[in-house]
């Protein structure tokens, strides 16, 4: 079956670094997405990985290992506004509509 | 990035009424639009996928006669919750897919919070 696992909740300190892990078991793979979702708002796109390795974008980086079915989102220099849920999603072909399979999300709490 | 709008942002209605939610891609033509539902503290649940000019594809367990989807153009899709009941109260989010070379990203609308009394 299709399954995406990520921790339910994490806590970190302002200015620190946090790593949010995501493991997946899907019948196919055509890319992994990370989205940020603040409470009561829609998700916003953070990153996309389709090849193994690290993608860096400012304070956020995302890593992918396809052989291990594993990804992580790394957030540096944490700010209070980073408190949100972080959703991992996998695109599983050959669906031509490019549907995403979603994890349940990791709620990140930033403390001063 | 591409902008997707949703209207209304919040609606409160009586049980038994129907509610229409609009999803528009403002500055691009969306190949596909997706409708999601999200209950508190839960992840997004895909309800249906719609392509312009064709019938929507509904996920298992989603009643197509209750959740009517009309994808009239490449920039507009509507979701109508017919005969709404309190259990339909949820956060409804649409997204639009745009092909952009390396990958096809989904851009999300701001969501519609539906409360059925």
Short mmCIF file of C-alpha atoms in Angstrom, two decimals:
data_model
loop_
_atom_site.label_atom_id
_atom_site.label_comp_id
_atom_site.label_asym_id
_atom_site.label_seq_id
_atom_site.Cartn_x
_atom_site.Cartn_y
_atom_site.Cartn_z
CA UNK A 1 0.00 0.00 0.00
CA UNK A 2 0.86 3.66 -0.06
CA UNK A 3 2.27 5.06 3.14
CA UNK A 4 4.07 8.21 4.19
CA UNK A 5 5.36 8.61 7.74
CA UNK A 6 6.54 11.72 9.51
CA UNK A 7 6.64 12.66 13.19
CA UNK A 8 3.48 14.16 14.57
CA UNK A 9 5.08 17.00 16.46
CA UNK A 10 8.51 18.50 17.10
CA UNK A 11 9.75 21.33 19.29
CA UNK A 12 12.79 23.50 18.66
CA UNK A 13 14.33 26.72 19.91
CA UNK A 14 14.45 30.01 18.04
CA UNK A 15 17.78 30.37 16.21
CA UNK A 16 18.46 26.64 16.25
CA UNK A 17 18.34 23.98 13.52
CA UNK A 18 15.68 21.29 13.14
CA UNK A 19 15.40 18.30 10.84
CA UNK A 20 11.99 16.84 9.96
CA UNK A 21 12.13 13.32 8.57
CA UNK A 22 9.80 11.64 6.13
CA UNK A 23 9.80 8.02 5.03
CA UNK A 24 7.65 6.67 2.26
CA UNK A 25 6.54 3.38 0.76
CA UNK A 26 4.78 3.88 -2.55
CA UNK A 27 4.28 1.72 -5.59
CA UNK A 28 6.09 4.30 -7.71
CA UNK A 29 7.95 7.56 -7.32
CA UNK A 30 8.02 10.73 -9.37
CA UNK A 31 9.16 13.34 -6.89
CA UNK A 32 8.80 14.38 -3.27
CA UNK A 33 7.41 17.71 -2.13
CA UNK A 34 7.55 19.60 1.13
CA UNK A 35 4.84 22.11 1.97
CA UNK A 36 4.42 24.47 4.91
CA UNK A 37 0.97 25.03 6.36
CA UNK A 38 0.14 27.60 9.01
CA UNK A 39 -2.95 26.97 11.11
CA UNK A 40 -6.12 27.84 9.24
CA UNK A 41 -4.30 28.47 5.99
CA UNK A 42 -3.63 26.48 2.83
CA UNK A 43 -0.26 24.81 2.24
CA UNK A 44 2.53 26.69 0.51
CA UNK A 45 5.25 25.04 -1.54
CA UNK A 46 8.71 24.76 0.00
CA UNK A 47 10.76 22.30 -2.01
CA UNK A 48 10.84 19.52 -4.56
CA UNK A 49 13.27 16.60 -4.89
CA UNK A 50 13.25 14.00 -7.62
CA UNK A 51 16.95 13.03 -7.65
CA UNK A 52 19.03 11.90 -4.69
CA UNK A 53 20.81 14.63 -2.81
CA UNK A 54 20.35 17.94 -1.15
CA UNK A 55 18.40 20.91 -2.48
CA UNK A 56 19.13 24.16 -0.69
CA UNK A 57 16.91 27.21 -0.73
CA UNK A 58 17.84 29.88 1.77
CA UNK A 59 17.23 28.72 5.34
CA UNK A 60 15.47 25.58 4.12
CA UNK A 61 17.08 22.48 2.61
CA UNK A 62 15.56 19.20 1.56
CA UNK A 63 17.31 15.87 1.11
CA UNK A 64 16.21 12.75 -0.72
CA UNK A 65 17.41 9.14 -0.79
CA UNK A 66 15.28 7.13 -3.18
CA UNK A 67 16.92 3.82 -2.31
CA UNK A 68 15.98 4.32 1.34
CA UNK A 69 12.57 5.89 0.70
CA UNK A 70 13.66 8.76 2.90
CA UNK A 71 13.66 12.53 2.88
CA UNK A 72 14.24 15.27 5.37
CA UNK A 73 13.54 18.96 5.56
CA UNK A 74 16.20 20.99 7.34
CA UNK A 75 15.32 24.38 8.76
CA UNK A 76 18.17 26.63 9.92
CA UNK A 77 18.19 29.81 11.99
CA UNK A 78 14.69 29.09 13.18
CA UNK A 79 12.31 32.00 13.54
CA UNK A 80 9.05 32.15 15.45
CA UNK A 81 7.18 32.44 12.15
CA UNK A 82 8.43 28.97 11.23
CA UNK A 83 5.95 27.52 13.70
CA UNK A 84 3.66 25.59 11.37
CA UNK A 85 2.88 22.14 10.09
CA UNK A 86 5.21 20.69 7.49
CA UNK A 87 3.71 18.26 5.01
CA UNK A 88 5.64 15.67 3.04
CA UNK A 89 4.00 14.51 -0.19
CA UNK A 90 5.04 11.99 -2.85
CA UNK A 91 3.95 11.97 -6.45
CA UNK A 92 3.29 8.43 -7.58
CA UNK A 93 3.04 7.78 -11.32
CA UNK A 94 1.76 6.66 -13.71
CA UNK A 95 -1.24 8.76 -12.80
CA UNK A 96 -1.30 11.38 -15.52
CA UNK A 97 -2.99 13.83 -13.20
CA UNK A 98 0.07 13.96 -10.97
CA UNK A 99 -1.80 13.32 -7.75
CA UNK A 100 0.14 13.63 -4.54
CA UNK A 101 0.12 11.19 -1.65
CA UNK A 102 0.24 13.19 1.56
CA UNK A 103 1.79 12.53 4.94
CA UNK A 104 -0.15 13.59 8.02
CA UNK A 105 2.17 16.51 8.65
CA UNK A 106 4.62 17.44 11.39
CA UNK A 107 3.61 20.24 13.70
CA UNK A 108 6.70 22.30 14.51
CA UNK A 109 6.63 24.40 17.66
CA UNK A 110 9.28 27.08 18.02
CA UNK A 111 10.08 28.30 21.51
CA UNK A 112 11.91 31.54 22.33
CA UNK B 1 4.55 31.88 -8.25
CA UNK B 2 1.14 31.17 -9.69
CA UNK B 3 -1.89 32.47 -7.79
CA UNK B 4 -5.02 30.50 -7.02
CA UNK B 5 -8.03 32.19 -5.48
CA UNK B 6 -10.91 30.61 -3.65
CA UNK B 7 -14.28 32.09 -2.82
CA UNK B 8 -15.79 32.33 -0.30
CA UNK B 9 -13.12 32.11 2.36
CA UNK B 10 -15.63 31.32 5.05
CA UNK B 11 -19.24 30.23 4.95
CA UNK B 12 -21.78 29.32 7.61
CA UNK B 13 -24.98 27.67 6.48
CA UNK B 14 -27.96 25.78 7.79
CA UNK B 15 -28.21 22.05 7.49
CA UNK B 16 -29.84 21.00 4.23
CA UNK B 17 -28.66 23.92 2.13
CA UNK B 18 -26.18 23.75 -0.72
CA UNK B 19 -22.91 25.65 -0.81
CA UNK B 20 -20.83 26.47 -3.87
CA UNK B 21 -17.09 27.08 -3.63
CA UNK B 22 -15.17 28.60 -6.52
CA UNK B 23 -11.53 27.98 -7.33
CA UNK B 24 -9.78 30.17 -9.90
CA UNK B 25 -6.26 30.20 -11.29
CA UNK B 26 -5.61 33.90 -11.75
CA UNK B 27 -2.52 34.13 -13.92
CA UNK B 28 -2.20 30.73 -15.55
CA UNK B 29 -4.24 28.01 -17.14
CA UNK B 30 -4.49 25.00 -14.91
CA UNK B 31 -4.25 21.62 -16.57
CA UNK B 32 -5.81 19.95 -13.59
CA UNK B 33 -7.49 21.09 -10.42
CA UNK B 34 -7.71 19.12 -7.20
CA UNK B 35 -10.17 19.42 -4.34
CA UNK B 36 -9.10 18.53 -0.83
CA UNK B 37 -10.79 18.41 2.54
CA UNK B 38 -8.96 18.82 5.80
CA UNK B 39 -10.37 18.16 9.25
CA UNK B 40 -8.74 19.73 12.32
CA UNK B 41 -5.28 18.38 13.06
CA UNK B 42 -5.44 15.99 10.12
CA UNK B 43 -3.70 15.94 6.79
CA UNK B 44 -5.13 16.87 3.45
CA UNK B 45 -7.54 14.34 2.05
CA UNK B 46 -7.95 14.34 -1.71
CA UNK B 47 -11.62 14.34 -2.67
CA UNK B 48 -11.48 14.56 -6.44
CA UNK B 49 -9.41 15.46 -9.45
CA UNK B 50 -10.87 17.44 -12.29
CA UNK B 51 -9.70 18.21 -15.77
CA UNK B 52 -11.30 20.94 -17.83
CA UNK B 53 -14.17 19.69 -19.95
CA UNK B 54 -14.35 16.21 -18.47
CA UNK B 55 -15.99 14.56 -15.51
CA UNK B 56 -14.18 14.69 -12.22
CA UNK B 57 -12.51 11.59 -10.83
CA UNK B 58 -13.60 11.01 -7.26
CA UNK B 59 -11.60 9.26 -4.57
CA UNK B 60 -13.01 6.19 -2.92
CA UNK B 61 -15.58 7.05 -0.32
CA UNK B 62 -16.39 10.49 -1.71
CA UNK B 63 -19.98 10.77 -2.93
CA UNK B 64 -20.06 12.37 -6.35
CA UNK B 65 -23.75 13.25 -6.04
CA UNK B 66 -23.08 15.11 -2.83
CA UNK B 67 -19.91 16.89 -3.88
CA UNK B 68 -20.59 18.20 -7.38
CA UNK B 69 -17.58 19.40 -9.30
CA UNK B 70 -17.80 21.49 -12.44
CA UNK B 71 -14.63 22.38 -14.29
CA UNK B 72 -16.00 24.81 -16.82
CA UNK B 73 -12.75 26.33 -18.04
CA UNK B 74 -8.99 26.12 -17.63
CA UNK B 75 -9.17 28.78 -14.93
CA UNK B 76 -12.30 27.88 -12.98
CA UNK B 77 -13.51 24.87 -11.05
CA UNK B 78 -16.43 24.80 -8.63
CA UNK B 79 -17.30 22.44 -5.80
CA UNK B 80 -20.90 22.34 -4.65
CA UNK B 81 -21.68 20.66 -1.35
CA UNK B 82 -25.30 19.63 -1.74
CA UNK B 83 -27.67 19.23 1.21
CA UNK B 84 -24.89 20.03 3.64
CA UNK B 85 -24.90 18.48 7.09
CA UNK B 86 -22.85 19.28 10.20
CA UNK B 87 -20.44 16.45 9.44
CA UNK B 88 -19.54 18.25 6.20
CA UNK B 89 -18.07 21.09 8.25
CA UNK B 90 -14.42 21.21 7.25
CA UNK B 91 -11.68 23.20 5.54
CA UNK B 92 -11.96 22.77 1.78
CA UNK B 93 -8.90 23.55 -0.29
CA UNK B 94 -8.41 23.53 -4.03
CA UNK B 95 -5.16 23.34 -5.88
CA UNK B 96 -4.24 23.81 -9.50
CA UNK B 97 -1.50 22.04 -11.35
CA UNK B 98 0.69 23.86 -13.80
CA UNK B 99 3.30 22.23 -15.96
CA UNK B 100 6.51 24.15 -15.55
CA UNK B 101 9.27 22.26 -17.22
CA UNK B 102 11.14 20.34 -14.58
CA UNK B 103 8.14 19.46 -12.54
CA UNK B 104 4.44 19.98 -12.20
CA UNK B 105 3.72 21.88 -9.03
CA UNK B 106 0.42 22.23 -7.27
CA UNK B 107 -0.51 25.73 -6.17
CA UNK B 108 -3.09 25.94 -3.44
CA UNK B 109 -5.97 28.29 -2.95
CA UNK B 110 -6.37 29.91 0.48
CA UNK B 111 -9.11 27.48 1.47
CA UNK B 112 -12.76 27.75 2.42
CA UNK B 113 -13.91 27.05 5.94
CA UNK B 114 -17.39 25.59 5.89
CA UNK B 115 -19.48 25.44 9.02
CA UNK B 116 -22.85 23.71 8.81
CA UNK B 117 -25.17 24.41 11.70
#
